[in-house]
PDB file of N, CA, C and O in Angstrom:
ATOM      1  N   UNK K 242       0.842  -1.188   0.000  1.00 90.00           N
ATOM      2  CA  UNK K 242       0.000   0.000   0.000  1.00 90.00           C
ATOM      3  C   UNK K 242       0.874   1.233   0.000  1.00 90.00           C
ATOM      4  O   UNK K 242       2.049   1.193   0.320  1.00 90.00           O
ATOM      5  N   UNK K 243       0.267   2.351  -0.364  1.00 92.00           N
ATOM      6  CA  UNK K 243       0.964   3.634  -0.312  1.00 92.00           C
ATOM      7  C   UNK K 243       0.217   4.565   0.621  1.00 92.00           C
ATOM      8  O   UNK K 243      -0.970   4.367   0.886  1.00 92.00           O
ATOM      9  N   UNK K 244       0.917   5.555   1.129  1.00 93.00           N
ATOM     10  CA  UNK K 244       0.294   6.484   2.062  1.00 93.00           C
ATOM     11  C   UNK K 244       0.502   7.920   1.624  1.00 93.00           C
ATOM     12  O   UNK K 244       1.467   8.241   0.927  1.00 93.00           O
ATOM     13  N   UNK K 245      -0.424   8.756   2.048  1.00 92.00           N
ATOM     14  CA  UNK K 245      -0.298  10.205   1.903  1.00 92.00           C
ATOM     15  C   UNK K 245      -0.972  10.781   3.133  1.00 92.00           C
ATOM     16  O   UNK K 245      -2.177  10.578   3.346  1.00 92.00           O
ATOM     17  N   UNK K 246      -0.198  11.420   3.965  1.00 92.00           N
ATOM     18  CA  UNK K 246      -0.753  11.932   5.211  1.00 92.00           C
ATOM     19  C   UNK K 246      -1.268  10.798   6.070  1.00 92.00           C
ATOM     20  O   UNK K 246      -0.557   9.822   6.306  1.00 92.00           O
ATOM     21  N   UNK K 247      -2.517  10.875   6.480  1.00 95.00           N
ATOM     22  CA  UNK K 247      -3.102   9.849   7.351  1.00 95.00           C
ATOM     23  C   UNK K 247      -3.896   8.793   6.578  1.00 95.00           C
ATOM     24  O   UNK K 247      -4.574   7.963   7.174  1.00 95.00           O
ATOM     25  N   UNK K 248      -3.806   8.793   5.234  1.00 96.00           N
ATOM     26  CA  UNK K 248      -4.573   7.868   4.396  1.00 96.00           C
ATOM     27  C   UNK K 248      -3.654   6.814   3.794  1.00 96.00           C
ATOM     28  O   UNK K 248      -2.594   7.125   3.260  1.00 96.00           O
ATOM     29  N   UNK K 249      -4.090   5.548   3.876  1.00 96.00           N
ATOM     30  CA  UNK K 249      -3.399   4.442   3.204  1.00 96.00           C
ATOM     31  C   UNK K 249      -4.273   3.995   2.037  1.00 96.00           C
ATOM     32  O   UNK K 249      -5.484   3.820   2.187  1.00 96.00           O
ATOM     33  N   UNK K 250      -3.656   3.823   0.854  1.00 94.00           N
ATOM     34  CA  UNK K 250      -4.402   3.408  -0.335  1.00 94.00           C
ATOM     35  C   UNK K 250      -3.978   2.007  -0.751  1.00 94.00           C
ATOM     36  O   UNK K 250      -2.793   1.727  -0.930  1.00 94.00           O
ATOM     37  N   UNK K 251      -4.960   1.141  -0.912  1.00 95.00           N
ATOM     38  CA  UNK K 251      -4.728  -0.225  -1.369  1.00 95.00           C
ATOM     39  C   UNK K 251      -5.289  -0.375  -2.782  1.00 95.00           C
ATOM     40  O   UNK K 251      -6.132   0.407  -3.214  1.00 95.00           O
ATOM     41  N   UNK K 252      -4.848  -1.417  -3.472  1.00 92.00           N
ATOM     42  CA  UNK K 252      -5.407  -1.784  -4.779  1.00 92.00           C
ATOM     43  C   UNK K 252      -5.728  -3.269  -4.751  1.00 92.00           C
ATOM     44  O   UNK K 252      -5.069  -4.075  -5.405  1.00 92.00           O
ATOM     45  N   UNK K 253      -6.730  -3.625  -3.977  1.00 95.00           N
ATOM     46  CA  UNK K 253      -7.103  -5.029  -3.850  1.00 95.00           C
ATOM     47  C   UNK K 253      -7.817  -5.481  -5.111  1.00 95.00           C
ATOM     48  O   UNK K 253      -8.656  -4.768  -5.656  1.00 95.00           O
ATOM     49  N   UNK K 254      -7.503  -6.684  -5.569  1.00 92.00           N
ATOM     50  CA  UNK K 254      -8.094  -7.221  -6.789  1.00 92.00           C
ATOM     51  C   UNK K 254      -8.511  -8.665  -6.575  1.00 92.00           C
ATOM     52  O   UNK K 254      -8.045  -9.341  -5.671  1.00 92.00           O
ATOM     53  N   UNK K 255      -9.395  -9.127  -7.443  1.00 92.00           N
ATOM     54  CA  UNK K 255      -9.769 -10.529  -7.490  1.00 92.00           C
ATOM     55  C   UNK K 255     -10.310 -11.075  -6.195  1.00 92.00           C
ATOM     56  O   UNK K 255     -11.229 -10.521  -5.589  1.00 92.00           O
ATOM     57  N   UNK K 256      -9.706 -12.174  -5.753  1.00 96.00           N
ATOM     58  CA  UNK K 256     -10.208 -12.891  -4.583  1.00 96.00           C
ATOM     59  C   UNK K 256     -10.049 -12.130  -3.278  1.00 96.00           C
ATOM     60  O   UNK K 256     -10.601 -12.518  -2.257  1.00 96.00           O
ATOM     61  N   UNK K 257      -9.275 -11.024  -3.285  1.00 95.00           N
ATOM     62  CA  UNK K 257      -9.057 -10.264  -2.058  1.00 95.00           C
ATOM     63  C   UNK K 257     -10.130  -9.206  -1.807  1.00 95.00           C
ATOM     64  O   UNK K 257     -10.286  -8.725  -0.690  1.00 95.00           O
ATOM     65  N   UNK K 258     -10.885  -8.828  -2.825  1.00 94.00           N
ATOM     66  CA  UNK K 258     -11.905  -7.784  -2.696  1.00 94.00           C
ATOM     67  C   UNK K 258     -12.949  -8.117  -1.621  1.00 94.00           C
ATOM     68  O   UNK K 258     -13.309  -7.242  -0.828  1.00 94.00           O
ATOM     69  N   UNK K 259     -13.443  -9.361  -1.533  1.00 96.00           N
ATOM     70  CA  UNK K 259     -14.424  -9.646  -0.468  1.00 96.00           C
ATOM     71  C   UNK K 259     -13.872  -9.456   0.948  1.00 96.00           C
ATOM     72  O   UNK K 259     -14.641  -9.310   1.894  1.00 96.00           O
ATOM     73  N   UNK K 260     -12.574  -9.452   1.098  1.00 96.00           N
ATOM     74  CA  UNK K 260     -11.940  -9.298   2.408  1.00 96.00           C
ATOM     75  C   UNK K 260     -11.413  -7.885   2.641  1.00 96.00           C
ATOM     76  O   UNK K 260     -10.606  -7.662   3.545  1.00 96.00           O
ATOM     77  N   UNK K 261     -11.855  -6.933   1.829  1.00 96.00           N
ATOM     78  CA  UNK K 261     -11.350  -5.559   1.910  1.00 96.00           C
ATOM     79  C   UNK K 261     -11.503  -4.977   3.309  1.00 96.00           C
ATOM     80  O   UNK K 261     -10.588  -4.331   3.821  1.00 96.00           O
ATOM     81  N   UNK K 262     -12.631  -5.200   3.946  1.00 96.00           N
ATOM     82  CA  UNK K 262     -12.856  -4.662   5.288  1.00 96.00           C
ATOM     83  C   UNK K 262     -11.872  -5.205   6.304  1.00 96.00           C
ATOM     84  O   UNK K 262     -11.329  -4.466   7.131  1.00 96.00           O
ATOM     85  N   UNK K 263     -11.614  -6.512   6.231  1.00 97.00           N
ATOM     86  CA  UNK K 263     -10.669  -7.144   7.159  1.00 97.00           C
ATOM     87  C   UNK K 263      -9.256  -6.626   6.901  1.00 97.00           C
ATOM     88  O   UNK K 263      -8.539  -6.259   7.839  1.00 97.00           O
ATOM     89  N   UNK K 264      -8.863  -6.580   5.636  1.00 97.00           N
ATOM     90  CA  UNK K 264      -7.521  -6.094   5.284  1.00 97.00           C
ATOM     91  C   UNK K 264      -7.364  -4.643   5.728  1.00 97.00           C
ATOM     92  O   UNK K 264      -6.342  -4.258   6.294  1.00 97.00           O
ATOM     93  N   UNK K 265      -8.384  -3.843   5.489  1.00 97.00           N
ATOM     94  CA  UNK K 265      -8.345  -2.437   5.893  1.00 97.00           C
ATOM     95  C   UNK K 265      -8.178  -2.269   7.387  1.00 97.00           C
ATOM     96  O   UNK K 265      -7.392  -1.442   7.847  1.00 97.00           O
ATOM     97  N   UNK K 266      -8.906  -3.053   8.159  1.00 97.00           N
ATOM     98  CA  UNK K 266      -8.789  -2.959   9.626  1.00 97.00           C
ATOM     99  C   UNK K 266      -7.402  -3.380  10.106  1.00 97.00           C
ATOM    100  O   UNK K 266      -6.861  -2.792  11.045  1.00 97.00           O
ATOM    101  N   UNK K 267      -6.807  -4.384   9.467  1.00 97.00           N
ATOM    102  CA  UNK K 267      -5.462  -4.822   9.851  1.00 97.00           C
ATOM    103  C   UNK K 267      -4.449  -3.727   9.537  1.00 97.00           C
ATOM    104  O   UNK K 267      -3.589  -3.407  10.369  1.00 97.00           O
ATOM    105  N   UNK K 268      -4.534  -3.120   8.352  1.00 97.00           N
ATOM    106  CA  UNK K 268      -3.630  -2.015   7.998  1.00 97.00           C
ATOM    107  C   UNK K 268      -3.788  -0.883   9.001  1.00 97.00           C
ATOM    108  O   UNK K 268      -2.802  -0.326   9.479  1.00 97.00           O
ATOM    109  N   UNK K 269      -5.023  -0.565   9.339  1.00 96.00           N
ATOM    110  CA  UNK K 269      -5.299   0.497  10.303  1.00 96.00           C
ATOM    111  C   UNK K 269      -4.704   0.178  11.667  1.00 96.00           C
ATOM    112  O   UNK K 269      -4.017   0.998  12.272  1.00 96.00           O
ATOM    113  N   UNK K 270      -4.932  -1.034  12.137  1.00 96.00           N
ATOM    114  CA  UNK K 270      -4.446  -1.441  13.457  1.00 96.00           C
ATOM    115  C   UNK K 270      -2.921  -1.459  13.539  1.00 96.00           C
ATOM    116  O   UNK K 270      -2.337  -1.013  14.521  1.00 96.00           O
ATOM    117  N   UNK K 271      -2.271  -1.959  12.510  1.00 97.00           N
ATOM    118  CA  UNK K 271      -0.809  -2.090  12.536  1.00 97.00           C
ATOM    119  C   UNK K 271      -0.092  -0.766  12.295  1.00 97.00           C
ATOM    120  O   UNK K 271       1.115  -0.663  12.547  1.00 97.00           O
ATOM    121  N   UNK K 272      -0.793   0.239  11.794  1.00 97.00           N
ATOM    122  CA  UNK K 272      -0.152   1.517  11.473  1.00 97.00           C
ATOM    123  C   UNK K 272      -0.738   2.695  12.233  1.00 97.00           C
ATOM    124  O   UNK K 272      -0.487   3.845  11.885  1.00 97.00           O
ATOM    125  N   UNK K 273      -1.526   2.424  13.272  1.00 92.00           N
ATOM    126  CA  UNK K 273      -2.098   3.490  14.093  1.00 92.00           C
ATOM    127  C   UNK K 273      -1.005   4.067  14.980  1.00 92.00           C
ATOM    128  O   UNK K 273      -0.069   3.369  15.318  1.00 92.00           O
ATOM    129  N   UNK K 274      -1.031   5.291  15.315  1.00 95.00           N
ATOM    130  CA  UNK K 274      -2.051   6.297  15.031  1.00 95.00           C
ATOM    131  C   UNK K 274      -1.800   7.075  13.746  1.00 95.00           C
ATOM    132  O   UNK K 274      -2.589   7.933  13.384  1.00 95.00           O
ATOM    133  N   UNK K 275      -0.703   6.776  13.054  1.00 95.00           N
ATOM    134  CA  UNK K 275      -0.365   7.548  11.845  1.00 95.00           C
ATOM    135  C   UNK K 275      -1.419   7.394  10.753  1.00 95.00           C
ATOM    136  O   UNK K 275      -1.780   8.374  10.098  1.00 95.00           O
ATOM    137  N   UNK K 276      -1.915   6.188  10.527  1.00 96.00           N
ATOM    138  CA  UNK K 276      -2.950   5.955   9.525  1.00 96.00           C
ATOM    139  C   UNK K 276      -4.308   5.977  10.218  1.00 96.00           C
ATOM    140  O   UNK K 276      -4.532   5.266  11.183  1.00 96.00           O
ATOM    141  N   UNK K 277      -5.215   6.820   9.685  1.00 96.00           N
ATOM    142  CA  UNK K 277      -6.552   6.931  10.273  1.00 96.00           C
ATOM    143  C   UNK K 277      -7.651   6.518   9.305  1.00 96.00           C
ATOM    144  O   UNK K 277      -8.781   6.270   9.715  1.00 96.00           O
ATOM    145  N   UNK K 278      -7.339   6.460   8.008  1.00 96.00           N
ATOM    146  CA  UNK K 278      -8.311   6.071   6.985  1.00 96.00           C
ATOM    147  C   UNK K 278      -7.627   5.153   5.986  1.00 96.00           C
ATOM    148  O   UNK K 278      -6.511   5.423   5.554  1.00 96.00           O
ATOM    149  N   UNK K 279      -8.324   4.070   5.606  1.00 97.00           N
ATOM    150  CA  UNK K 279      -7.805   3.135   4.601  1.00 97.00           C
ATOM    151  C   UNK K 279      -8.806   3.089   3.454  1.00 97.00           C
ATOM    152  O   UNK K 279     -10.011   2.903   3.668  1.00 97.00           O
ATOM    153  N   UNK K 280      -8.305   3.280   2.227  1.00 95.00           N
ATOM    154  CA  UNK K 280      -9.162   3.263   1.043  1.00 95.00           C
ATOM    155  C   UNK K 280      -8.675   2.199   0.070  1.00 95.00           C
ATOM    156  O   UNK K 280      -7.518   1.797   0.087  1.00 95.00           O
ATOM    157  N   UNK K 281      -9.592   1.758  -0.776  1.00 95.00           N
ATOM    158  CA  UNK K 281      -9.266   0.806  -1.826  1.00 95.00           C
ATOM    159  C   UNK K 281      -9.624   1.432  -3.165  1.00 95.00           C
ATOM    160  O   UNK K 281     -10.715   1.995  -3.323  1.00 95.00           O
ATOM    161  N   UNK K 282      -8.726   1.342  -4.119  1.00 89.00           N
ATOM    162  CA  UNK K 282      -8.995   1.841  -5.465  1.00 89.00           C
ATOM    163  C   UNK K 282      -9.914   0.837  -6.147  1.00 89.00           C
ATOM    164  O   UNK K 282      -9.584  -0.341  -6.241  1.00 89.00           O
ATOM    165  N   UNK K 283     -11.084   1.277  -6.603  1.00 85.00           N
ATOM    166  CA  UNK K 283     -12.075   0.351  -7.139  1.00 85.00           C
ATOM    167  C   UNK K 283     -12.190   0.348  -8.663  1.00 85.00           C
ATOM    168  O   UNK K 283     -12.880  -0.491  -9.215  1.00 85.00           O
ATOM    169  N   UNK K 284     -11.523   1.266  -9.327  1.00 72.00           N
ATOM    170  CA  UNK K 284     -11.579   1.317 -10.790  1.00 72.00           C
ATOM    171  C   UNK K 284     -10.252   1.831 -11.323  1.00 72.00           C
ATOM    172  O   UNK K 284      -9.483   2.479 -10.619  1.00 72.00           O
ATOM    173  N   UNK K 285     -10.007   1.522 -12.585  1.00 73.00           N
ATOM    174  CA  UNK K 285      -8.766   2.008 -13.197  1.00 73.00           C
ATOM    175  C   UNK K 285      -8.877   3.507 -13.461  1.00 73.00           C
ATOM    176  O   UNK K 285      -9.968   4.080 -13.486  1.00 73.00           O
ATOM    177  N   UNK K 286      -7.737   4.136 -13.684  1.00 68.00           N
ATOM    178  CA  UNK K 286      -7.682   5.584 -13.900  1.00 68.00           C
ATOM    179  C   UNK K 286      -8.032   5.887 -15.347  1.00 68.00           C
ATOM    180  O   UNK K 286      -7.171   5.905 -16.219  1.00 68.00           O
ATOM    181  N   UNK K 287      -9.311   6.129 -15.606  1.00 71.00           N
ATOM    182  CA  UNK K 287      -9.756   6.323 -16.986  1.00 71.00           C
ATOM    183  C   UNK K 287     -10.354   7.685 -17.268  1.00 71.00           C
ATOM    184  O   UNK K 287     -10.693   7.976 -18.389  1.00 71.00           O
ATOM    185  N   UNK K 288     -10.515   8.524 -16.242  1.00 66.00           N
ATOM    186  CA  UNK K 288     -11.128   9.818 -16.507  1.00 66.00           C
ATOM    187  C   UNK K 288     -10.077  10.809 -17.012  1.00 66.00           C
ATOM    188  O   UNK K 288      -8.885  10.525 -17.039  1.00 66.00           O
ATOM    189  N   UNK K 289     -10.525  11.968 -17.392  1.00 72.00           N
ATOM    190  CA  UNK K 289      -9.654  12.976 -18.006  1.00 72.00           C
ATOM    191  C   UNK K 289      -8.457  13.355 -17.138  1.00 72.00           C
ATOM    192  O   UNK K 289      -7.351  13.529 -17.629  1.00 72.00           O
ATOM    193  N   UNK K 290      -8.672  13.467 -15.830  1.00 68.00           N
ATOM    194  CA  UNK K 290      -7.608  13.910 -14.936  1.00 68.00           C
ATOM    195  C   UNK K 290      -6.891  12.762 -14.231  1.00 68.00           C
ATOM    196  O   UNK K 290      -6.041  12.997 -13.385  1.00 68.00           O
ATOM    197  N   UNK K 291      -7.251  11.516 -14.565  1.00 72.00           N
ATOM    198  CA  UNK K 291      -6.630  10.315 -14.004  1.00 72.00           C
ATOM    199  C   UNK K 291      -6.685  10.304 -12.477  1.00 72.00           C
ATOM    200  O   UNK K 291      -5.732   9.969 -11.804  1.00 72.00           O
ATOM    201  N   UNK K 292      -7.829  10.711 -11.933  1.00 74.00           N
ATOM    202  CA  UNK K 292      -8.027  10.643 -10.485  1.00 74.00           C
ATOM    203  C   UNK K 292      -8.725   9.332 -10.155  1.00 74.00           C
ATOM    204  O   UNK K 292      -9.567   8.860 -10.917  1.00 74.00           O
ATOM    205  N   UNK K 293      -8.384   8.723  -9.033  1.00 78.00           N
ATOM    206  CA  UNK K 293      -8.930   7.400  -8.712  1.00 78.00           C
ATOM    207  C   UNK K 293     -10.344   7.449  -8.138  1.00 78.00           C
ATOM    208  O   UNK K 293     -10.753   8.442  -7.540  1.00 78.00           O
ATOM    209  N   UNK K 294     -11.063   6.362  -8.346  1.00 84.00           N
ATOM    210  CA  UNK K 294     -12.338   6.155  -7.677  1.00 84.00           C
ATOM    211  C   UNK K 294     -12.007   5.308  -6.456  1.00 84.00           C
ATOM    212  O   UNK K 294     -11.468   4.213  -6.568  1.00 84.00           O
ATOM    213  N   UNK K 295     -12.283   5.842  -5.267  1.00 89.00           N
ATOM    214  CA  UNK K 295     -11.880   5.190  -4.025  1.00 89.00           C
ATOM    215  C   UNK K 295     -13.081   4.805  -3.176  1.00 89.00           C
ATOM    216  O   UNK K 295     -14.103   5.481  -3.185  1.00 89.00           O
ATOM    217  N   UNK K 296     -12.907   3.711  -2.426  1.00 93.00           N
ATOM    218  CA  UNK K 296     -13.895   3.264  -1.455  1.00 93.00           C
ATOM    219  C   UNK K 296     -13.211   3.240  -0.089  1.00 93.00           C
ATOM    220  O   UNK K 296     -12.141   2.644   0.052  1.00 93.00           O
ATOM    221  N   UNK K 297     -13.811   3.879   0.900  1.00 95.00           N
ATOM    222  CA  UNK K 297     -13.258   3.839   2.258  1.00 95.00           C
ATOM    223  C   UNK K 297     -13.616   2.486   2.860  1.00 95.00           C
ATOM    224  O   UNK K 297     -14.783   2.119   2.942  1.00 95.00           O
ATOM    225  N   UNK K 298     -12.581   1.719   3.243  1.00 96.00           N
ATOM    226  CA  UNK K 298     -12.824   0.373   3.756  1.00 96.00           C
ATOM    227  C   UNK K 298     -12.555   0.245   5.255  1.00 96.00           C
ATOM    228  O   UNK K 298     -12.931  -0.761   5.851  1.00 96.00           O
ATOM    229  N   UNK K 299     -11.923   1.242   5.854  1.00 96.00           N
ATOM    230  CA  UNK K 299     -11.666   1.192   7.298  1.00 96.00           C
ATOM    231  C   UNK K 299     -11.314   2.586   7.800  1.00 96.00           C
ATOM    232  O   UNK K 299     -10.790   3.413   7.067  1.00 96.00           O
ATOM    233  N   UNK K 300     -11.595   2.820   9.071  1.00 96.00           N
ATOM    234  CA  UNK K 300     -11.194   4.059   9.723  1.00 96.00           C
ATOM    235  C   UNK K 300     -12.190   5.181   9.575  1.00 96.00           C
ATOM    236  O   UNK K 300     -13.392   4.957   9.400  1.00 96.00           O
ATOM    237  N   UNK K 301     -11.678   6.401   9.642  1.00 93.00           N
ATOM    238  CA  UNK K 301     -12.509   7.602   9.597  1.00 93.00           C
ATOM    239  C   UNK K 301     -13.258   7.694   8.284  1.00 93.00           C
ATOM    240  O   UNK K 301     -12.702   7.436   7.226  1.00 93.00           O
ATOM    241  N   UNK K 302     -14.527   8.068   8.388  1.00 93.00           N
ATOM    242  CA  UNK K 302     -15.368   8.279   7.209  1.00 93.00           C
ATOM    243  C   UNK K 302     -16.048   9.624   7.363  1.00 93.00           C
ATOM    244  O   UNK K 302     -16.074  10.194   8.438  1.00 93.00           O
ATOM    245  N   UNK K 303     -16.564  10.127   6.280  1.00 88.00           N
ATOM    246  CA  UNK K 303     -17.305  11.384   6.347  1.00 88.00           C
ATOM    247  C   UNK K 303     -16.537  12.528   5.726  1.00 88.00           C
ATOM    248  O   UNK K 303     -15.431  12.373   5.209  1.00 88.00           O
ATOM    249  N   UNK K 304     -17.151  13.675   5.797  1.00 87.00           N
ATOM    250  CA  UNK K 304     -16.589  14.873   5.188  1.00 87.00           C
ATOM    251  C   UNK K 304     -15.219  15.208   5.774  1.00 87.00           C
ATOM    252  O   UNK K 304     -15.031  15.210   6.981  1.00 87.00           O
ATOM    253  N   UNK K 305     -14.268  15.434   4.899  1.00 88.00           N
ATOM    254  CA  UNK K 305     -12.937  15.823   5.336  1.00 88.00           C
ATOM    255  C   UNK K 305     -11.978  14.687   5.629  1.00 88.00           C
ATOM    256  O   UNK K 305     -10.800  14.930   5.859  1.00 88.00           O
ATOM    257  N   UNK K 306     -12.450  13.449   5.598  1.00 93.00           N
ATOM    258  CA  UNK K 306     -11.555  12.344   5.972  1.00 93.00           C
ATOM    259  C   UNK K 306     -10.466  12.083   4.933  1.00 93.00           C
ATOM    260  O   UNK K 306      -9.450  11.464   5.248  1.00 93.00           O
ATOM    261  N   UNK K 307     -10.645  12.565   3.705  1.00 93.00           N
ATOM    262  CA  UNK K 307      -9.626  12.367   2.679  1.00 93.00           C
ATOM    263  C   UNK K 307      -8.785  13.618   2.434  1.00 93.00           C
ATOM    264  O   UNK K 307      -7.977  13.651   1.511  1.00 93.00           O
ATOM    265  N   UNK K 308      -8.970  14.633   3.265  1.00 95.00           N
ATOM    266  CA  UNK K 308      -8.133  15.821   3.178  1.00 95.00           C
ATOM    267  C   UNK K 308      -6.881  15.565   4.007  1.00 95.00           C
ATOM    268  O   UNK K 308      -6.963  15.326   5.206  1.00 95.00           O
ATOM    269  N   UNK K 309      -5.726  15.588   3.349  1.00 94.00           N
ATOM    270  CA  UNK K 309      -4.475  15.206   4.006  1.00 94.00           C
ATOM    271  C   UNK K 309      -3.445  16.324   3.918  1.00 94.00           C
ATOM    272  O   UNK K 309      -3.547  17.214   3.084  1.00 94.00           O
ATOM    273  N   UNK K 310      -2.443  16.233   4.793  1.00 93.00           N
ATOM    274  CA  UNK K 310      -1.266  17.103   4.736  1.00 93.00           C
ATOM    275  C   UNK K 310      -0.066  16.229   4.441  1.00 93.00           C
ATOM    276  O   UNK K 310       0.157  15.227   5.113  1.00 93.00           O
ATOM    277  N   UNK K 311       0.687  16.622   3.428  1.00 92.00           N
ATOM    278  CA  UNK K 311       1.898  15.895   3.050  1.00 92.00           C
ATOM    279  C   UNK K 311       3.078  16.841   3.223  1.00 92.00           C
ATOM    280  O   UNK K 311       3.055  17.963   2.717  1.00 92.00           O
ATOM    281  N   UNK K 312       4.087  16.387   3.931  1.00 92.00           N
ATOM    282  CA  UNK K 312       5.291  17.196   4.153  1.00 92.00           C
ATOM    283  C   UNK K 312       6.413  16.635   3.288  1.00 92.00           C
ATOM    284  O   UNK K 312       6.701  15.445   3.329  1.00 92.00           O
ATOM    285  N   UNK K 313       7.039  17.521   2.520  1.00 92.00           N
ATOM    286  CA  UNK K 313       8.105  17.110   1.621  1.00 92.00           C
ATOM    287  C   UNK K 313       9.139  18.224   1.528  1.00 92.00           C
ATOM    288  O   UNK K 313       8.790  19.354   1.173  1.00 92.00           O
ATOM    289  N   UNK K 314      10.367  17.931   1.878  1.00 95.00           N
ATOM    290  CA  UNK K 314      11.478  18.883   1.768  1.00 95.00           C
ATOM    291  C   UNK K 314      11.174  20.217   2.455  1.00 95.00           C
ATOM    292  O   UNK K 314      11.445  21.289   1.904  1.00 95.00           O
ATOM    293  N   UNK K 315      10.570  20.158   3.627  1.00 95.00           N
ATOM    294  CA  UNK K 315      10.301  21.366   4.390  1.00 95.00           C
ATOM    295  C   UNK K 315       9.037  22.102   3.996  1.00 95.00           C
ATOM    296  O   UNK K 315       8.704  23.122   4.590  1.00 95.00           O
ATOM    297  N   UNK K 316       8.326  21.606   2.991  1.00 96.00           N
ATOM    298  CA  UNK K 316       7.075  22.236   2.558  1.00 96.00           C
ATOM    299  C   UNK K 316       5.896  21.381   3.002  1.00 96.00           C
ATOM    300  O   UNK K 316       6.006  20.167   3.100  1.00 96.00           O
ATOM    301  N   UNK K 317       4.767  22.027   3.230  1.00 96.00           N
ATOM    302  CA  UNK K 317       3.553  21.313   3.613  1.00 96.00           C
ATOM    303  C   UNK K 317       2.514  21.525   2.522  1.00 96.00           C
ATOM    304  O   UNK K 317       2.225  22.656   2.135  1.00 96.00           O
ATOM    305  N   UNK K 318       1.962  20.428   2.013  1.00 94.00           N
ATOM    306  CA  UNK K 318       0.944  20.472   0.975  1.00 94.00           C
ATOM    307  C   UNK K 318      -0.347  19.917   1.555  1.00 94.00           C
ATOM    308  O   UNK K 318      -0.350  18.833   2.133  1.00 94.00           O
ATOM    309  N   UNK K 319      -1.439  20.656   1.403  1.00 95.00           N
ATOM    310  CA  UNK K 319      -2.759  20.191   1.830  1.00 95.00           C
ATOM    311  C   UNK K 319      -3.542  19.847   0.568  1.00 95.00           C
ATOM    312  O   UNK K 319      -3.624  20.661  -0.355  1.00 95.00           O
ATOM    313  N   UNK K 320      -4.093  18.630   0.541  1.00 92.00           N
ATOM    314  CA  UNK K 320      -4.811  18.189  -0.649  1.00 92.00           C
ATOM    315  C   UNK K 320      -5.908  17.205  -0.304  1.00 92.00           C
ATOM    316  O   UNK K 320      -5.919  16.613   0.757  1.00 92.00           O
ATOM    317  N   UNK K 321      -6.820  17.041  -1.243  1.00 91.00           N
ATOM    318  CA  UNK K 321      -7.878  16.045  -1.106  1.00 91.00           C
ATOM    319  C   UNK K 321      -7.395  14.808  -1.857  1.00 91.00           C
ATOM    320  O   UNK K 321      -7.197  14.855  -3.077  1.00 91.00           O
ATOM    321  N   UNK K 322      -7.220  13.712  -1.143  1.00 87.00           N
ATOM    322  CA  UNK K 322      -6.579  12.519  -1.675  1.00 87.00           C
ATOM    323  C   UNK K 322      -7.286  11.955  -2.907  1.00 87.00           C
ATOM    324  O   UNK K 322      -6.638  11.432  -3.802  1.00 87.00           O
ATOM    325  N   UNK K 323      -8.598  12.066  -2.991  1.00 85.00           N
ATOM    326  CA  UNK K 323      -9.330  11.511  -4.128  1.00 85.00           C
ATOM    327  C   UNK K 323      -9.292  12.415  -5.354  1.00 85.00           C
ATOM    328  O   UNK K 323      -9.466  11.963  -6.474  1.00 85.00           O
ATOM    329  N   UNK K 324      -9.026  13.708  -5.150  1.00 84.00           N
ATOM    330  CA  UNK K 324      -9.028  14.654  -6.255  1.00 84.00           C
ATOM    331  C   UNK K 324      -7.646  14.932  -6.821  1.00 84.00           C
ATOM    332  O   UNK K 324      -7.512  15.423  -7.939  1.00 84.00           O
ATOM    333  N   UNK K 325      -6.606  14.632  -6.048  1.00 80.00           N
ATOM    334  CA  UNK K 325      -5.238  14.885  -6.490  1.00 80.00           C
ATOM    335  C   UNK K 325      -4.463  13.589  -6.321  1.00 80.00           C
ATOM    336  O   UNK K 325      -4.344  13.069  -5.233  1.00 80.00           O
ATOM    337  N   UNK K 326      -3.932  13.062  -7.401  1.00 66.00           N
ATOM    338  CA  UNK K 326      -3.242  11.784  -7.328  1.00 66.00           C
ATOM    339  C   UNK K 326      -1.931  11.866  -8.059  1.00 66.00           C
ATOM    340  O   UNK K 326      -1.839  12.401  -9.112  1.00 66.00           O
TER     341      UNK K 326
END
């Protein structure tokens, strides 16, 4: 999986999709408190801006849960994880 701020993104496929909730909870538990939301990419990047379609499978849900802060080389970037990839 990859992370950005407090969000972990998975790309579960095939036989693992029915277990998304369990996998999400394990990722959340093993990476707490840094990871607070776990999402799964549910479709390929086919739209104009190549932004992913995500499903929240564990952790925080609701408005603002995908707004993250990423720190890189002394700079802080605030972004919405589903809109900027």
